Amino acid sequence: MNLVDTVKNAFVPIHREGYPFIAGFAAATLLLGYFSSTLFWIGLILTAWCAYFFRDPERVTPVDDRLVVSPADGVVSAVGPAIPPRELGLGTTEMTRISVFMNVFSCHVNRAPVRGRITRIEHRPGKFLNAELDKASQENERNGVVIESPNGTVAAVQIAGLVARRIVCWADTGGTLAVGERFGLIRFGSRVDVFLPANAAPRVAVGQTAVAGETIIAEFGGAQAAPLVRIS
């Protein structure tokens, strides 16, 4: 690897959804700099943060239908039974829910937890509570993507948070997704819930850091025992 390749690898690609925001931050920085050098430096830091927020790094995804990968970067905030949102048409029986909370420093590009055909996409307006709260699953603005996978029906629900004000989903009903494929983005702090059928065993614990498209959060056909963890 030569010096040019080393420099190129040090820069993470920016998702195109972020271009207007980065441009807006940069323009505001120049305007503020006209009045105050202190405000200019503050604006420059915020512009750099905005570019960092919309980063879209490549990920190495395990391609195995038995595995479910994390749909988001962040911290696992919930693992357990929950009833899926009514609009997804998945009934009132509890499914296994794994939630990943993204703070304002997380990469916010969302990826498919499994491969399969998209059978339904439903958007619901709602509140903007702290996405770490359990009731955010039912009360916040959300967008649900239902995927018919080789091992059953899986849903990924994008949930807006306290700061987030826009959920973006570029997948289409009837289309297909590969595991780890990008399907959406949430702007400025949020959460993604994954609802899994009974034959999926969780492979993460609350408090664990997850990487979208890479971290295995569940396994189909595995033993149902929760994983043992150690904090060190």
Short mmCIF file of C-alpha atoms in Angstrom, two decimals:
data_model
loop_
_atom_site.label_atom_id
_atom_site.label_comp_id
_atom_site.label_asym_id
_atom_site.label_seq_id
_atom_site.Cartn_x
_atom_site.Cartn_y
_atom_site.Cartn_z
CA MET A 1 0.00 0.00 0.00
CA ASN A 2 1.47 3.37 -1.04
CA LEU A 3 1.11 6.75 0.66
CA VAL A 4 -1.82 7.79 -1.55
CA ASP A 5 -3.79 4.66 -0.62
CA THR A 6 -3.03 5.23 3.07
CA VAL A 7 -4.36 8.79 2.90
CA LYS A 8 -7.46 7.69 0.97
CA ASN A 9 -8.24 4.99 3.53
CA ALA A 10 -8.07 7.54 6.33
CA PHE A 11 -11.11 9.37 4.92
CA VAL A 12 -14.53 7.74 5.34
CA PRO A 13 -17.07 8.35 2.55
CA ILE A 14 -19.94 10.76 3.27
CA HIS A 15 -23.47 9.72 2.42
CA ARG A 16 -25.14 11.99 -0.14
CA GLU A 17 -28.04 12.64 2.29
CA GLY A 18 -25.60 14.71 4.31
CA TYR A 19 -24.40 17.03 1.55
CA PRO A 20 -27.12 19.72 2.00
CA PHE A 21 -26.59 19.77 5.77
CA ILE A 22 -22.83 19.98 5.53
CA ALA A 23 -23.14 22.78 2.97
CA GLY A 24 -25.57 24.62 5.27
CA PHE A 25 -23.22 24.32 8.25
CA ALA A 26 -20.29 25.50 6.12
CA ALA A 27 -22.23 28.52 4.80
CA ALA A 28 -23.32 29.47 8.32
CA THR A 29 -19.71 29.16 9.49
CA LEU A 30 -18.49 31.59 6.84
CA LEU A 31 -21.26 34.03 7.71
CA LEU A 32 -20.50 33.84 11.43
CA GLY A 33 -16.80 34.22 10.70
CA TYR A 34 -17.51 37.58 9.13
CA PHE A 35 -18.62 38.86 12.55
CA SER A 36 -16.42 36.89 14.94
CA SER A 37 -13.40 34.61 14.72
CA THR A 38 -14.64 32.76 17.81
CA LEU A 39 -17.97 32.00 16.14
CA PHE A 40 -16.08 30.90 13.03
CA TRP A 41 -14.16 28.25 14.95
CA ILE A 42 -17.30 27.06 16.70
CA GLY A 43 -19.02 26.79 13.32
CA LEU A 44 -16.04 24.94 11.86
CA ILE A 45 -16.19 22.36 14.66
CA LEU A 46 -19.92 21.90 14.11
CA THR A 47 -19.38 21.51 10.35
CA ALA A 48 -16.77 18.83 10.98
CA TRP A 49 -19.19 17.07 13.33
CA CYS A 50 -21.92 17.19 10.69
CA ALA A 51 -19.60 15.58 8.13
CA TYR A 52 -18.65 12.95 10.71
CA PHE A 53 -22.33 12.28 11.48
CA PHE A 54 -23.11 11.47 7.83
CA ARG A 55 -20.15 9.15 7.35
CA ASP A 56 -20.90 5.94 5.47
CA PRO A 57 -18.05 3.45 5.97
CA GLU A 58 -17.82 0.07 4.27
CA ARG A 59 -18.68 -2.93 6.41
CA VAL A 60 -17.69 -6.60 6.26
CA THR A 61 -20.96 -8.55 6.55
CA PRO A 62 -21.16 -12.29 7.30
CA VAL A 63 -23.25 -13.91 4.55
CA ASP A 64 -25.07 -16.72 6.32
CA ASP A 65 -28.86 -17.08 6.44
CA ARG A 66 -28.64 -18.37 10.01
CA LEU A 67 -27.25 -15.04 11.22
CA VAL A 68 -28.96 -11.72 11.95
CA VAL A 69 -26.70 -8.66 11.88
CA SER A 70 -27.15 -5.33 13.58
CA PRO A 71 -29.12 -2.78 11.54
CA ALA A 72 -27.39 0.16 13.23
CA ASP A 73 -24.27 1.39 14.97
CA GLY A 74 -24.80 2.01 18.65
CA VAL A 75 -25.52 0.38 21.98
CA VAL A 76 -27.93 -2.52 22.47
CA SER A 77 -30.62 -0.99 24.69
CA ALA A 78 -33.16 -3.83 24.89
CA VAL A 79 -33.32 -7.60 24.32
CA GLY A 80 -36.55 -9.43 25.04
CA PRO A 81 -40.15 -10.13 24.07
CA ALA A 82 -42.34 -7.33 22.72
CA ILE A 83 -45.43 -6.93 20.56
CA PRO A 84 -44.52 -5.44 17.15
CA PRO A 85 -46.15 -2.18 16.02
CA ARG A 86 -49.73 -2.76 14.90
CA GLU A 87 -49.28 -1.21 11.46
CA LEU A 88 -46.78 -3.90 10.44
CA GLY A 89 -49.52 -6.54 10.36
CA LEU A 90 -47.51 -9.07 12.39
CA GLY A 91 -50.27 -9.81 14.89
CA THR A 92 -50.43 -9.37 18.64
CA THR A 93 -48.15 -12.24 19.63
CA GLU A 94 -44.87 -11.22 21.21
CA MET A 95 -41.73 -11.50 19.09
CA THR A 96 -38.10 -11.22 20.14
CA ARG A 97 -37.10 -7.55 19.99
CA ILE A 98 -33.52 -6.32 19.88
CA SER A 99 -33.06 -2.54 20.03
CA VAL A 100 -29.96 -0.58 19.07
CA PHE A 101 -29.74 3.03 20.23
CA MET A 102 -27.75 5.54 18.17
CA ASN A 103 -26.45 8.72 19.77
CA VAL A 104 -25.45 11.85 17.84
CA PHE A 105 -21.93 10.50 17.32
CA SER A 106 -22.98 7.14 15.84
CA CYS A 107 -23.01 6.37 12.14
CA HIS A 108 -26.71 6.64 11.24
CA VAL A 109 -26.84 4.63 8.01
CA ASN A 110 -29.15 1.65 8.59
CA ARG A 111 -28.55 -1.81 7.11
CA ALA A 112 -30.74 -4.86 6.53
CA PRO A 113 -30.47 -7.38 9.39
CA VAL A 114 -31.31 -10.30 7.07
CA ARG A 115 -31.74 -10.93 3.37
CA GLY A 116 -35.18 -11.30 1.84
CA ARG A 117 -38.11 -9.68 0.07
CA ILE A 118 -39.74 -6.54 1.45
CA THR A 119 -43.43 -7.25 1.97
CA ARG A 120 -44.43 -4.03 3.71
CA ILE A 121 -43.13 -0.56 4.56
CA GLU A 122 -45.19 1.58 6.94
CA HIS A 123 -44.46 5.08 8.23
CA ARG A 124 -46.22 6.46 11.28
CA PRO A 125 -46.00 10.02 12.64
CA GLY A 126 -45.53 10.41 16.37
CA LYS A 127 -43.67 12.03 19.21
CA PHE A 128 -39.94 12.70 19.61
CA LEU A 129 -39.23 11.20 23.02
CA ASN A 130 -35.78 10.03 24.05
CA ALA A 131 -35.26 6.95 21.85
CA GLU A 132 -33.68 5.08 24.78
CA LEU A 133 -37.07 4.94 26.52
CA ASP A 134 -39.03 1.72 25.98
CA LYS A 135 -42.24 3.61 25.19
CA ALA A 136 -40.52 5.29 22.24
CA SER A 137 -41.21 2.10 20.27
CA GLN A 138 -44.93 2.83 20.35
CA GLU A 139 -45.14 6.62 20.71
CA ASN A 140 -42.36 8.06 18.53
CA GLU A 141 -42.36 8.67 14.80
CA ARG A 142 -41.26 5.44 13.14
CA ASN A 143 -40.85 3.62 9.86
CA GLY A 144 -41.18 -0.16 9.72
CA VAL A 145 -39.72 -2.45 7.05
CA VAL A 146 -41.03 -6.02 7.01
CA ILE A 147 -38.72 -8.58 5.38
CA GLU A 148 -39.66 -12.13 4.43
CA SER A 149 -36.40 -13.94 5.10
CA PRO A 150 -35.47 -17.61 4.48
CA ASN A 151 -36.11 -18.23 8.20
CA GLY A 152 -39.32 -16.30 8.70
CA THR A 153 -40.65 -12.77 8.92
CA VAL A 154 -38.31 -10.11 10.32
CA ALA A 155 -39.09 -6.43 10.87
CA ALA A 156 -36.68 -3.51 11.21
CA VAL A 157 -38.27 -0.39 12.69
CA GLN A 158 -36.51 2.97 12.41
CA ILE A 159 -37.51 5.15 15.38
CA ALA A 160 -36.97 8.90 15.59
CA GLY A 161 -35.41 10.21 18.78
CA LEU A 162 -35.21 13.32 20.90
CA VAL A 163 -33.11 15.18 18.33
CA ALA A 164 -34.02 13.26 15.17
CA ARG A 165 -36.61 14.89 12.95
CA ARG A 166 -36.38 12.91 9.74
CA ILE A 167 -36.42 9.22 8.91
CA VAL A 168 -35.18 8.31 5.43
CA CYS A 169 -35.94 4.94 3.82
CA TRP A 170 -35.00 4.32 0.21
CA ALA A 171 -36.15 0.69 0.07
CA ASP A 172 -39.34 -0.19 -1.83
CA THR A 173 -42.14 -2.66 -1.10
CA GLY A 174 -41.71 -5.73 -3.29
CA GLY A 175 -37.98 -5.21 -3.62
CA THR A 176 -35.26 -7.35 -2.12
CA LEU A 177 -32.48 -6.63 0.34
CA ALA A 178 -29.19 -8.42 0.85
CA VAL A 179 -28.04 -8.86 4.44
CA GLY A 180 -26.08 -5.77 5.46
CA GLU A 181 -27.41 -3.72 2.53
CA ARG A 182 -28.10 -0.05 3.24
CA PHE A 183 -31.84 0.68 3.35
CA GLY A 184 -32.20 3.96 5.21
CA LEU A 185 -30.91 6.63 7.55
CA ILE A 186 -32.16 8.59 10.55
CA ARG A 187 -30.92 12.10 11.13
CA PHE A 188 -29.49 13.13 14.53
CA GLY A 189 -30.04 10.53 17.27
CA SER A 190 -32.43 7.60 17.12
CA ARG A 191 -32.96 3.85 17.44
CA VAL A 192 -33.70 0.76 15.38
CA ASP A 193 -35.77 -2.16 16.68
CA VAL A 194 -35.48 -5.61 15.09
CA PHE A 195 -38.40 -7.99 15.62
CA LEU A 196 -37.55 -11.66 15.15
CA PRO A 197 -39.54 -14.92 15.11
CA ALA A 198 -39.34 -17.45 17.93
CA ASN A 199 -36.68 -19.55 16.19
CA ALA A 200 -34.10 -16.75 16.50
CA ALA A 201 -31.86 -16.76 19.57
CA PRO A 202 -30.30 -13.44 20.70
CA ARG A 203 -26.52 -13.26 20.56
CA VAL A 204 -26.06 -9.84 22.21
CA ALA A 205 -26.73 -8.35 25.63
CA VAL A 206 -27.96 -4.98 26.83
CA GLY A 207 -25.09 -2.49 26.96
CA GLN A 208 -23.09 -4.16 24.19
CA THR A 209 -21.79 -2.00 21.36
CA ALA A 210 -23.05 -3.04 17.93
CA VAL A 211 -21.70 -2.26 14.46
CA ALA A 212 -24.21 -2.09 11.60
CA GLY A 213 -23.81 -4.86 9.08
CA GLU A 214 -21.12 -6.64 11.10
CA THR A 215 -22.20 -7.47 14.66
CA ILE A 216 -24.22 -10.69 14.91
CA ILE A 217 -27.22 -9.93 17.12
CA ALA A 218 -29.15 -13.21 16.74
CA GLU A 219 -28.97 -16.66 15.22
CA PHE A 220 -31.72 -18.79 13.71
CA GLY A 221 -31.90 -22.33 14.99
CA GLY A 222 -29.46 -21.72 17.83
CA ALA A 223 -29.92 -22.56 21.48
CA GLN A 224 -32.33 -20.18 23.19
CA ALA A 225 -30.10 -19.48 26.20
CA ALA A 226 -29.11 -15.81 26.58
CA PRO A 227 -25.39 -15.17 26.13
CA LEU A 228 -23.22 -14.79 29.20
CA VAL A 229 -21.44 -11.43 29.39
CA ARG A 230 -18.68 -9.83 31.41
CA ILE A 231 -18.04 -6.11 31.84
CA SER A 232 -14.36 -5.25 32.12
#
